[in-house]
PDB file of C-alpha atoms in Angstrom:
ATOM      1  CA  MET Q   1       0.044   0.055   0.029  1.00  0.00           C
ATOM      2  CA  ILE Q   2       1.197   3.572  -0.739  1.00  0.00           C
ATOM      3  CA  PRO Q   3       2.421   5.236   2.487  1.00  0.00           C
ATOM      4  CA  PHE Q   4      -0.045   7.761   3.837  1.00  0.00           C
ATOM      5  CA  PHE Q   5      -2.547   6.884   1.016  1.00  0.00           C
ATOM      6  CA  GLY Q   6      -5.587   7.286   3.270  1.00  0.00           C
ATOM      7  CA  GLU Q   7      -4.222  10.545   4.799  1.00  0.00           C
ATOM      8  CA  ALA Q   8      -3.587  12.044   1.303  1.00  0.00           C
ATOM      9  CA  ALA Q   9      -7.081  11.023   0.155  1.00  0.00           C
ATOM     10  CA  ALA Q  10      -8.541  12.801   3.269  1.00  0.00           C
ATOM     11  CA  MET Q  11      -6.549  15.932   2.623  1.00  0.00           C
ATOM     12  CA  THR Q  12      -7.569  16.023  -0.972  1.00  0.00           C
ATOM     13  CA  ALA Q  13     -11.211  15.456  -0.032  1.00  0.00           C
ATOM     14  CA  ALA Q  14     -10.845  18.568   2.251  1.00  0.00           C
ATOM     15  CA  LEU Q  15      -9.529  20.619  -0.646  1.00  0.00           C
ATOM     16  CA  SER Q  16     -12.484  19.401  -2.820  1.00  0.00           C
ATOM     17  CA  TRP Q  17     -15.028  20.280  -0.145  1.00  0.00           C
ATOM     18  CA  ALA Q  18     -13.532  23.659   0.518  1.00  0.00           C
ATOM     19  CA  THR Q  19     -13.863  24.463  -3.263  1.00  0.00           C
ATOM     20  CA  SER Q  20     -17.339  23.093  -3.665  1.00  0.00           C
ATOM     21  CA  SER Q  21     -18.572  24.760  -0.528  1.00  0.00           C
ATOM     22  CA  MET Q  22     -17.729  28.205  -1.987  1.00  0.00           C
ATOM     23  CA  ILE Q  23     -19.592  27.238  -5.146  1.00  0.00           C
ATOM     24  CA  PHE Q  24     -22.674  25.895  -3.432  1.00  0.00           C
ATOM     25  CA  SER Q  25     -22.813  28.854  -0.978  1.00  0.00           C
ATOM     26  CA  ASN Q  26     -22.773  31.302  -3.853  1.00  0.00           C
ATOM     27  CA  ILE Q  27     -25.574  29.579  -5.808  1.00  0.00           C
ATOM     28  CA  SER Q  28     -27.745  28.622  -2.828  1.00  0.00           C
ATOM     29  CA  GLY Q  29     -28.534  32.335  -2.470  1.00  0.00           C
ATOM     30  CA  LYS Q  30     -29.925  32.338  -5.990  1.00  0.00           C
ATOM     31  CA  ALA Q  31     -31.624  28.916  -6.347  1.00  0.00           C
ATOM     32  CA  GLY Q  32     -32.411  28.071  -2.743  1.00  0.00           C
ATOM     33  CA  ALA Q  33     -30.439  25.780  -0.387  1.00  0.00           C
ATOM     34  CA  GLN Q  34     -32.478  22.598  -0.733  1.00  0.00           C
ATOM     35  CA  SER Q  35     -33.001  23.093  -4.519  1.00  0.00           C
ATOM     36  CA  VAL Q  36     -29.233  23.129  -4.838  1.00  0.00           C
ATOM     37  CA  ASN Q  37     -28.849  20.188  -2.575  1.00  0.00           C
ATOM     38  CA  ARG Q  38     -31.212  18.085  -4.680  1.00  0.00           C
ATOM     39  CA  GLY Q  39     -29.693  19.302  -7.933  1.00  0.00           C
ATOM     40  CA  ARG Q  40     -26.213  18.512  -6.914  1.00  0.00           C
ATOM     41  CA  LEU Q  41     -27.143  15.024  -5.892  1.00  0.00           C
ATOM     42  CA  LEU Q  42     -28.526  14.438  -9.317  1.00  0.00           C
ATOM     43  CA  CYS Q  43     -25.394  15.789 -11.019  1.00  0.00           C
ATOM     44  CA  SER Q  44     -23.249  13.744  -8.563  1.00  0.00           C
ATOM     45  CA  ILE Q  45     -24.913  10.390  -9.446  1.00  0.00           C
ATOM     46  CA  THR Q  46     -24.362  11.171 -13.149  1.00  0.00           C
ATOM     47  CA  CYS Q  47     -20.620  11.933 -12.559  1.00  0.00           C
ATOM     48  CA  LEU Q  48     -20.196   8.878 -10.313  1.00  0.00           C
ATOM     49  CA  THR Q  49     -21.758   6.552 -12.840  1.00  0.00           C
ATOM     50  CA  ILE Q  50     -19.351   7.673 -15.530  1.00  0.00           C
ATOM     51  CA  ILE Q  51     -16.349   7.422 -13.145  1.00  0.00           C
ATOM     52  CA  HIS Q  52     -17.493   4.022 -11.866  1.00  0.00           C
ATOM     53  CA  TRP Q  53     -17.720   2.812 -15.440  1.00  0.00           C
ATOM     54  CA  LEU Q  54     -14.234   4.064 -16.203  1.00  0.00           C
ATOM     55  CA  VAL Q  55     -12.611   2.750 -13.028  1.00  0.00           C
ATOM     56  CA  GLU Q  56     -14.520  -0.488 -12.275  1.00  0.00           C
ATOM     57  CA  GLY Q  57     -15.662  -1.459 -15.913  1.00  0.00           C
ATOM     58  CA  GLN Q  58     -19.402  -1.265 -15.153  1.00  0.00           C
ATOM     59  CA  PRO Q  59     -21.701   1.806 -14.619  1.00  0.00           C
ATOM     60  CA  TRP Q  60     -23.005   0.551 -11.247  1.00  0.00           C
ATOM     61  CA  PRO Q  61     -21.876  -1.901  -8.417  1.00  0.00           C
ATOM     62  CA  HIS Q  62     -22.411  -5.555  -8.370  1.00  0.00           C
ATOM     63  CA  ALA Q  63     -21.935  -8.269  -5.650  1.00  0.00           C
ATOM     64  CA  THR Q  64     -23.081  -6.038  -2.824  1.00  0.00           C
ATOM     65  CA  THR Q  65     -24.266  -8.035   0.173  1.00  0.00           C
ATOM     66  CA  PRO Q  66     -27.518  -7.133   1.981  1.00  0.00           C
ATOM     67  CA  GLN Q  67     -25.500  -6.271   5.045  1.00  0.00           C
ATOM     68  CA  GLN Q  68     -23.209  -3.796   3.032  1.00  0.00           C
ATOM     69  CA  LEU Q  69     -26.307  -2.373   1.354  1.00  0.00           C
ATOM     70  CA  GLY Q  70     -27.982  -1.831   4.686  1.00  0.00           C
ATOM     71  CA  TRP Q  71     -24.988   0.047   6.221  1.00  0.00           C
ATOM     72  CA  LEU Q  72     -24.484   2.169   3.076  1.00  0.00           C
ATOM     73  CA  THR Q  73     -28.239   3.039   3.102  1.00  0.00           C
ATOM     74  CA  LEU Q  74     -28.068   4.063   6.765  1.00  0.00           C
ATOM     75  CA  SER Q  75     -24.844   6.064   5.999  1.00  0.00           C
ATOM     76  CA  SER Q  76     -26.604   7.880   3.172  1.00  0.00           C
ATOM     77  CA  VAL Q  77     -29.616   8.766   5.224  1.00  0.00           C
ATOM     78  CA  LEU Q  78     -27.644  10.074   8.085  1.00  0.00           C
ATOM     79  CA  GLY Q  79     -24.995  11.889   6.148  1.00  0.00           C
ATOM     80  CA  LEU Q  80     -26.198  12.739   2.643  1.00  0.00           C
ATOM     81  CA  VAL Q  81     -29.909  13.265   3.367  1.00  0.00           C
ATOM     82  CA  ILE Q  82     -30.200  14.661   6.987  1.00  0.00           C
ATOM     83  CA  GLY Q  83     -26.629  15.925   7.485  1.00  0.00           C
ATOM     84  CA  ASP Q  84     -26.300  17.662   4.105  1.00  0.00           C
ATOM     85  CA  ALA Q  85     -29.754  19.063   4.157  1.00  0.00           C
ATOM     86  CA  MET Q  86     -28.776  20.862   7.400  1.00  0.00           C
ATOM     87  CA  LEU Q  87     -25.239  21.841   5.951  1.00  0.00           C
ATOM     88  CA  PHE Q  88     -26.761  23.398   2.867  1.00  0.00           C
ATOM     89  CA  GLN Q  89     -29.247  25.401   5.011  1.00  0.00           C
ATOM     90  CA  ALA Q  90     -26.181  26.655   6.982  1.00  0.00           C
ATOM     91  CA  PHE Q  91     -24.562  27.665   3.610  1.00  0.00           C
ATOM     92  CA  ALA Q  92     -27.566  29.806   2.836  1.00  0.00           C
ATOM     93  CA  ILE Q  93     -27.620  31.412   6.265  1.00  0.00           C
ATOM     94  CA  LEU Q  94     -23.923  31.716   7.223  1.00  0.00           C
ATOM     95  CA  GLY Q  95     -21.988  31.339   3.988  1.00  0.00           C
ATOM     96  CA  ALA Q  96     -19.336  28.863   3.175  1.00  0.00           C
ATOM     97  CA  ARG Q  97     -16.550  29.803   5.679  1.00  0.00           C
ATOM     98  CA  LEU Q  98     -18.671  29.871   8.878  1.00  0.00           C
ATOM     99  CA  SER Q  99     -20.638  26.802   7.854  1.00  0.00           C
ATOM    100  CA  MET Q 100     -17.549  24.720   7.288  1.00  0.00           C
ATOM    101  CA  LEU Q 101     -16.133  26.065  10.596  1.00  0.00           C
ATOM    102  CA  MET Q 102     -18.987  24.324  12.335  1.00  0.00           C
ATOM    103  CA  MET Q 103     -17.667  21.035  10.828  1.00  0.00           C
ATOM    104  CA  SER Q 104     -14.682  21.337  13.034  1.00  0.00           C
ATOM    105  CA  SER Q 105     -16.508  19.276  15.681  1.00  0.00           C
ATOM    106  CA  VAL Q 106     -16.337  16.180  13.388  1.00  0.00           C
ATOM    107  CA  PRO Q 107     -12.797  15.063  14.589  1.00  0.00           C
ATOM    108  CA  ILE Q 108     -13.841  15.125  18.263  1.00  0.00           C
ATOM    109  CA  MET Q 109     -17.025  13.202  17.679  1.00  0.00           C
ATOM    110  CA  GLY Q 110     -15.350  10.787  15.110  1.00  0.00           C
ATOM    111  CA  THR Q 111     -12.355   9.938  17.291  1.00  0.00           C
ATOM    112  CA  VAL Q 112     -14.558   9.334  20.428  1.00  0.00           C
ATOM    113  CA  LEU Q 113     -17.039   7.150  18.542  1.00  0.00           C
ATOM    114  CA  ALA Q 114     -14.195   5.211  16.765  1.00  0.00           C
ATOM    115  CA  TRP Q 115     -12.548   4.684  20.148  1.00  0.00           C
ATOM    116  CA  PHE Q 116     -15.809   2.986  21.399  1.00  0.00           C
ATOM    117  CA  LEU Q 117     -16.882   1.216  18.112  1.00  0.00           C
ATOM    118  CA  PHE Q 118     -13.596   0.224  16.382  1.00  0.00           C
ATOM    119  CA  ASP Q 119     -11.025   0.126  19.352  1.00  0.00           C
ATOM    120  CA  GLU Q 120      -8.994   2.730  17.423  1.00  0.00           C
ATOM    121  CA  VAL Q 121      -6.746   4.055  20.125  1.00  0.00           C
ATOM    122  CA  LEU Q 122      -4.559   6.986  19.136  1.00  0.00           C
ATOM    123  CA  SER Q 123      -0.998   7.297  20.499  1.00  0.00           C
ATOM    124  CA  PRO Q 124      -0.302  10.280  22.852  1.00  0.00           C
ATOM    125  CA  GLY Q 125       1.406  12.131  20.075  1.00  0.00           C
ATOM    126  CA  GLN Q 126      -1.602  11.614  17.671  1.00  0.00           C
ATOM    127  CA  ILE Q 127      -3.943  12.759  20.366  1.00  0.00           C
ATOM    128  CA  GLY Q 128      -1.818  15.832  20.674  1.00  0.00           C
ATOM    129  CA  GLY Q 129      -2.040  16.411  16.933  1.00  0.00           C
ATOM    130  CA  VAL Q 130      -5.769  16.084  16.935  1.00  0.00           C
ATOM    131  CA  ALA Q 131      -6.013  18.406  19.965  1.00  0.00           C
ATOM    132  CA  LEU Q 132      -3.685  21.046  18.308  1.00  0.00           C
ATOM    133  CA  GLY Q 133      -5.591  20.755  14.959  1.00  0.00           C
ATOM    134  CA  VAL Q 134      -9.019  21.055  16.547  1.00  0.00           C
ATOM    135  CA  GLY Q 135      -7.735  23.880  18.916  1.00  0.00           C
ATOM    136  CA  GLY Q 136      -6.520  25.891  15.914  1.00  0.00           C
ATOM    137  CA  ILE Q 137      -9.890  25.597  14.143  1.00  0.00           C
ATOM    138  CA  LEU Q 138     -11.705  26.528  17.343  1.00  0.00           C
ATOM    139  CA  THR Q 139      -9.496  29.567  17.688  1.00  0.00           C
ATOM    140  CA  VAL Q 140     -10.580  30.646  14.236  1.00  0.00           C
ATOM    141  CA  ILE Q 141     -14.210  30.092  15.214  1.00  0.00           C
ATOM    142  CA  MET Q 142     -14.017  32.530  18.129  1.00  0.00           C
ATOM    143  CA  ILE Q 143     -13.333  35.452  15.830  1.00  0.00           C
ATOM    144  CA  ARG Q 144     -16.260  37.714  15.528  1.00  0.00           C
ATOM    145  CA  LYS Q 145     -14.844  39.548  12.581  1.00  0.00           C
ATOM    146  CA  GLY Q 146     -16.356  38.334   9.339  1.00  0.00           C
ATOM    147  CA  ARG Q 147     -19.698  37.304  10.710  1.00  0.00           C
ATOM    148  CA  PRO Q 148     -22.551  38.160   8.300  1.00  0.00           C
ATOM    149  CA  ALA Q 149     -23.753  41.559   9.317  1.00  0.00           C
ATOM    150  CA  ASN Q 150     -27.409  41.156   8.191  1.00  0.00           C
ATOM    151  CA  LEU Q 151     -28.063  38.218  10.589  1.00  0.00           C
ATOM    152  CA  ASP Q 152     -29.879  38.805  13.874  1.00  0.00           C
ATOM    153  CA  GLY Q 153     -29.024  36.645  16.944  1.00  0.00           C
ATOM    154  CA  ARG Q 154     -31.799  34.107  16.275  1.00  0.00           C
ATOM    155  CA  GLN Q 155     -30.817  33.562  12.589  1.00  0.00           C
ATOM    156  CA  TYR Q 156     -27.192  33.235  13.531  1.00  0.00           C
ATOM    157  CA  LEU Q 157     -28.093  30.618  16.148  1.00  0.00           C
ATOM    158  CA  ILE Q 158     -30.142  28.614  13.648  1.00  0.00           C
ATOM    159  CA  GLY Q 159     -27.339  28.828  11.153  1.00  0.00           C
ATOM    160  CA  ILE Q 160     -24.845  27.525  13.936  1.00  0.00           C
ATOM    161  CA  LEU Q 161     -27.202  24.678  14.792  1.00  0.00           C
ATOM    162  CA  CYS Q 162     -27.649  23.704  11.172  1.00  0.00           C
ATOM    163  CA  GLY Q 163     -23.895  23.634  10.738  1.00  0.00           C
ATOM    164  CA  LEU Q 164     -23.489  21.435  13.838  1.00  0.00           C
ATOM    165  CA  GLY Q 165     -26.235  19.158  12.509  1.00  0.00           C
ATOM    166  CA  GLY Q 166     -24.358  18.785   9.357  1.00  0.00           C
ATOM    167  CA  ALA Q 167     -21.225  17.871  11.369  1.00  0.00           C
ATOM    168  CA  MET Q 168     -23.189  15.240  13.291  1.00  0.00           C
ATOM    169  CA  GLY Q 169     -24.403  13.782   9.991  1.00  0.00           C
ATOM    170  CA  GLN Q 170     -20.794  13.556   8.717  1.00  0.00           C
ATOM    171  CA  VAL Q 171     -19.711  11.641  11.772  1.00  0.00           C
ATOM    172  CA  ALA Q 172     -22.593   9.249  11.545  1.00  0.00           C
ATOM    173  CA  ASN Q 173     -21.804   8.924   7.787  1.00  0.00           C
ATOM    174  CA  LEU Q 174     -18.164   8.039   8.404  1.00  0.00           C
ATOM    175  CA  ILE Q 175     -18.902   5.515  11.200  1.00  0.00           C
ATOM    176  CA  THR Q 176     -21.679   3.631   9.436  1.00  0.00           C
ATOM    177  CA  ALA Q 177     -19.858   3.570   6.068  1.00  0.00           C
ATOM    178  CA  LYS Q 178     -16.801   2.079   7.894  1.00  0.00           C
ATOM    179  CA  TYR Q 179     -18.829  -1.131   8.572  1.00  0.00           C
ATOM    180  CA  ALA Q 180     -19.674  -1.475   4.914  1.00  0.00           C
ATOM    181  CA  LEU Q 181     -16.071  -0.938   3.817  1.00  0.00           C
ATOM    182  CA  ILE Q 182     -14.622  -3.744   6.096  1.00  0.00           C
ATOM    183  CA  GLY Q 183     -13.266  -6.443   3.938  1.00  0.00           C
ATOM    184  CA  GLY Q 184     -12.023  -4.273   1.014  1.00  0.00           C
ATOM    185  CA  TYR Q 185     -15.307  -3.306  -0.589  1.00  0.00           C
ATOM    186  CA  SER Q 186     -14.828  -0.697  -3.269  1.00  0.00           C
ATOM    187  CA  ALA Q 187     -14.974   2.874  -1.952  1.00  0.00           C
ATOM    188  CA  LEU Q 188     -16.098   4.052  -5.315  1.00  0.00           C
ATOM    189  CA  SER Q 189     -19.088   1.612  -5.376  1.00  0.00           C
ATOM    190  CA  ALA Q 190     -19.981   2.549  -1.780  1.00  0.00           C
ATOM    191  CA  THR Q 191     -20.083   6.179  -2.775  1.00  0.00           C
ATOM    192  CA  TRP Q 192     -22.301   5.404  -5.836  1.00  0.00           C
ATOM    193  CA  ILE Q 193     -24.770   3.423  -3.663  1.00  0.00           C
ATOM    194  CA  ARG Q 194     -24.850   6.119  -0.979  1.00  0.00           C
ATOM    195  CA  THR Q 195     -25.501   8.908  -3.548  1.00  0.00           C
ATOM    196  CA  LEU Q 196     -28.173   6.884  -5.339  1.00  0.00           C
ATOM    197  CA  VAL Q 197     -30.034   6.308  -2.109  1.00  0.00           C
ATOM    198  CA  ALA Q 198     -29.892  10.068  -1.353  1.00  0.00           C
ATOM    199  CA  VAL Q 199     -31.072  10.844  -4.827  1.00  0.00           C
ATOM    200  CA  VAL Q 200     -34.190   8.541  -4.496  1.00  0.00           C
ATOM    201  CA  ILE Q 201     -35.126   9.833  -1.042  1.00  0.00           C
ATOM    202  CA  MET Q 202     -34.515  13.636  -1.714  1.00  0.00           C
ATOM    203  CA  TRP Q 203     -36.287  13.645  -5.077  1.00  0.00           C
ATOM    204  CA  GLY Q 204     -39.027  11.379  -3.745  1.00  0.00           C
ATOM    205  CA  LEU Q 205     -39.768  13.895  -0.969  1.00  0.00           C
ATOM    206  CA  ALA Q 206     -39.619  16.748  -3.566  1.00  0.00           C
ATOM    207  CA  ALA Q 207     -42.283  14.796  -5.679  1.00  0.00           C
ATOM    208  CA  LEU Q 208     -44.516  14.323  -2.562  1.00  0.00           C
ATOM    209  CA  THR Q 209     -44.295  18.073  -1.617  1.00  0.00           C
ATOM    210  CA  GLY Q 210     -44.643  19.363  -5.163  1.00  0.00           C
ATOM    211  CA  ARG Q 211     -41.167  20.833  -5.447  1.00  0.00           C
ATOM    212  CA  VAL Q 212     -39.770  18.980  -8.449  1.00  0.00           C
ATOM    213  CA  ARG Q 213     -40.761  21.676 -11.056  1.00  0.00           C
ATOM    214  CA  ARG Q 214     -39.380  24.528  -8.918  1.00  0.00           C
ATOM    215  CA  THR Q 215     -36.187  22.573  -8.252  1.00  0.00           C
ATOM    216  CA  ILE Q 216     -35.644  22.009 -12.008  1.00  0.00           C
ATOM    217  CA  ILE Q 217     -36.331  25.623 -12.884  1.00  0.00           C
ATOM    218  CA  SER Q 218     -34.005  26.894 -10.151  1.00  0.00           C
ATOM    219  CA  CYS Q 219     -31.071  24.505 -11.040  1.00  0.00           C
ATOM    220  CA  THR Q 220     -31.291  25.014 -14.741  1.00  0.00           C
ATOM    221  CA  ALA Q 221     -31.102  28.810 -14.580  1.00  0.00           C
ATOM    222  CA  ALA Q 222     -28.310  30.220 -16.728  1.00  0.00           C
ATOM    223  CA  ASP Q 223     -26.241  31.535 -13.785  1.00  0.00           C
ATOM    224  CA  VAL Q 224     -26.663  28.314 -11.671  1.00  0.00           C
ATOM    225  CA  ARG Q 225     -26.420  25.168 -13.885  1.00  0.00           C
ATOM    226  CA  GLY Q 226     -22.704  25.345 -14.852  1.00  0.00           C
ATOM    227  CA  TRP Q 227     -21.454  26.037 -11.322  1.00  0.00           C
ATOM    228  CA  LEU Q 228     -23.912  23.408  -9.926  1.00  0.00           C
ATOM    229  CA  MET Q 229     -22.362  20.750 -12.235  1.00  0.00           C
ATOM    230  CA  LEU Q 230     -18.800  21.806 -11.429  1.00  0.00           C
ATOM    231  CA  GLY Q 231     -19.492  21.833  -7.678  1.00  0.00           C
ATOM    232  CA  ALA Q 232     -21.214  18.486  -7.844  1.00  0.00           C
ATOM    233  CA  PHE Q 233     -18.181  16.890  -9.487  1.00  0.00           C
ATOM    234  CA  ILE Q 234     -15.599  18.412  -7.273  1.00  0.00           C
ATOM    235  CA  GLY Q 235     -17.357  17.888  -3.945  1.00  0.00           C
ATOM    236  CA  PRO Q 236     -20.108  15.183  -3.765  1.00  0.00           C
ATOM    237  CA  ALA Q 237     -18.613  12.995  -6.501  1.00  0.00           C
ATOM    238  CA  MET Q 238     -14.760  13.251  -6.084  1.00  0.00           C
ATOM    239  CA  GLY Q 239     -14.800  14.587  -2.460  1.00  0.00           C
ATOM    240  CA  VAL Q 240     -17.054  11.809  -1.229  1.00  0.00           C
ATOM    241  CA  TRP Q 241     -15.229   9.125  -3.004  1.00  0.00           C
ATOM    242  CA  LEU Q 242     -11.939  10.335  -1.570  1.00  0.00           C
ATOM    243  CA  SER Q 243     -13.449  10.428   1.918  1.00  0.00           C
ATOM    244  CA  MET Q 244     -14.526   6.829   1.504  1.00  0.00           C
ATOM    245  CA  LEU Q 245     -10.902   5.838   0.527  1.00  0.00           C
ATOM    246  CA  ALA Q 246      -9.682   7.833   3.504  1.00  0.00           C
ATOM    247  CA  VAL Q 247     -11.960   6.002   5.929  1.00  0.00           C
ATOM    248  CA  GLN Q 248     -10.979   2.707   4.389  1.00  0.00           C
ATOM    249  CA  ASN Q 249      -7.270   3.271   4.466  1.00  0.00           C
ATOM    250  CA  ALA Q 250      -6.603   5.469   7.537  1.00  0.00           C
ATOM    251  CA  ASN Q 251      -7.618   5.724  11.181  1.00  0.00           C
ATOM    252  CA  VAL Q 252     -11.085   7.366  11.461  1.00  0.00           C
ATOM    253  CA  GLY Q 253      -9.860   9.860  13.978  1.00  0.00           C
ATOM    254  CA  ILE Q 254      -6.882  10.982  11.725  1.00  0.00           C
ATOM    255  CA  ALA Q 255      -9.081  10.943   8.616  1.00  0.00           C
ATOM    256  CA  SER Q 256     -11.771  12.996  10.287  1.00  0.00           C
ATOM    257  CA  THR Q 257      -9.211  15.582  11.449  1.00  0.00           C
ATOM    258  CA  LEU Q 258      -7.670  15.930   7.979  1.00  0.00           C
ATOM    259  CA  MET Q 259     -11.169  16.241   6.387  1.00  0.00           C
ATOM    260  CA  ALA Q 260     -12.043  19.052   8.959  1.00  0.00           C
ATOM    261  CA  THR Q 261      -9.469  21.363   7.552  1.00  0.00           C
ATOM    262  CA  PRO Q 262     -11.690  23.162   4.950  1.00  0.00           C
ATOM    263  CA  PRO Q 263     -12.416  26.027   7.375  1.00  0.00           C
ATOM    264  CA  VAL Q 264      -8.805  26.781   7.657  1.00  0.00           C
ATOM    265  CA  LEU Q 265      -8.254  26.402   3.857  1.00  0.00           C
ATOM    266  CA  LEU Q 266     -11.167  28.948   3.423  1.00  0.00           C
ATOM    267  CA  ILE Q 267      -9.462  31.339   5.785  1.00  0.00           C
ATOM    268  CA  VAL Q 268      -6.250  31.119   3.769  1.00  0.00           C
ATOM    269  CA  TYR Q 269      -8.205  31.577   0.475  1.00  0.00           C
ATOM    270  CA  GLU Q 270      -9.832  34.722   1.881  1.00  0.00           C
ATOM    271  CA  GLY Q 271      -6.565  36.216   3.137  1.00  0.00           C
ATOM    272  CA  VAL Q 272      -4.229  35.323   0.330  1.00  0.00           C
ATOM    273  CA  VAL Q 273      -6.436  35.185  -2.776  1.00  0.00           C
ATOM    274  CA  LEU Q 274      -9.279  37.649  -2.011  1.00  0.00           C
ATOM    275  CA  ARG Q 275      -6.965  39.931   0.045  1.00  0.00           C
ATOM    276  CA  LYS Q 276      -9.462  40.201   2.853  1.00  0.00           C
ATOM    277  CA  PRO Q 277      -8.241  41.236   6.330  1.00  0.00           C
ATOM    278  CA  VAL Q 278      -8.076  38.062   8.353  1.00  0.00           C
ATOM    279  CA  GLY Q 279      -6.578  39.150  11.637  1.00  0.00           C
ATOM    280  CA  LEU Q 280      -3.851  37.818  13.988  1.00  0.00           C
ATOM    281  CA  GLN Q 281      -6.135  35.364  15.760  1.00  0.00           C
ATOM    282  CA  ALA Q 282      -7.163  33.730  12.489  1.00  0.00           C
ATOM    283  CA  ILE Q 283      -3.454  33.400  11.390  1.00  0.00           C
ATOM    284  CA  MET Q 284      -2.545  31.866  14.834  1.00  0.00           C
ATOM    285  CA  GLY Q 285      -5.495  29.422  14.580  1.00  0.00           C
ATOM    286  CA  THR Q 286      -4.480  28.532  10.972  1.00  0.00           C
ATOM    287  CA  CYS Q 287      -0.801  27.778  12.064  1.00  0.00           C
ATOM    288  CA  MET Q 288      -2.093  25.651  15.003  1.00  0.00           C
ATOM    289  CA  ALA Q 289      -4.301  23.716  12.739  1.00  0.00           C
ATOM    290  CA  PHE Q 290      -1.735  23.029  10.177  1.00  0.00           C
ATOM    291  CA  ALA Q 291       0.842  22.050  12.792  1.00  0.00           C
ATOM    292  CA  GLY Q 292      -1.649  19.514  14.150  1.00  0.00           C
ATOM    293  CA  VAL Q 293      -1.976  18.117  10.656  1.00  0.00           C
ATOM    294  CA  ALA Q 294       1.734  17.800  10.313  1.00  0.00           C
ATOM    295  CA  ILE Q 295       2.054  15.980  13.537  1.00  0.00           C
ATOM    296  CA  LEU Q 296      -0.539  13.479  12.355  1.00  0.00           C
ATOM    297  CA  PHE Q 297       1.498  12.817   9.217  1.00  0.00           C
ATOM    298  CA  LEU Q 298       4.730  12.457  10.962  1.00  0.00           C
ATOM    299  CA  LEU Q 299       3.640  10.004  13.756  1.00  0.00           C
TER     300      LEU Q 299
END
């Protein structure tokens, strides 16, 4: 096995999610959070079918046991249906950076649950790396500068709770998917199944509530459809596949920590690329977070 393959997959997934979160946050204000969520799932299953055909030699998975199908369905419901619905609502309320900051709670939850469920005990140095990485992200969260000015206290709280709900869904997704991936089952096939389950559920609910037509109109608008397809390919397709590879080939606590770095990556993007004032506290938090990631790689 390639050294640090799982960790590299987790870090690449983080880069994918940071990029797609900016795209989805921008178009959610135009098309609506849940319309974008449903649209990107449909785009994702299209992309994943093509990728699965090229990589696995067939457009959809075969030889999936009922037990694996059950775990992947549960993973999809908890992560892609419930968790992502809340995350996309947070995108619409808070924007990409603050929404992804709420996902910083994923490593803590993931490490604790993995300790109970998989007996994945981290070394003292790895625990220090996790603590340093999470501490850096929490340092960034405490900054008041950059909070959307048009939000009142109640809206801000709802956005925070939606972001935390998305984080809980991501943890549940990682833990339940781990059971299906035991034994070397294809991470790409698992991603395809999870996405298909989410497509069926989300579009089924849209049909029951009479929102299919509105979703199609919103997602096919000239200033939305291209970005929606790009974001779906980068995030839900490639990013989720990479996250499955990370869970399959790395310790869940380490993979969760690496996949929680999009908030820091977005801070760097705003400061370096967009030239927005970031502040000393954000810089310190960023350095702490990346130091934690470096420790995880070295140990």
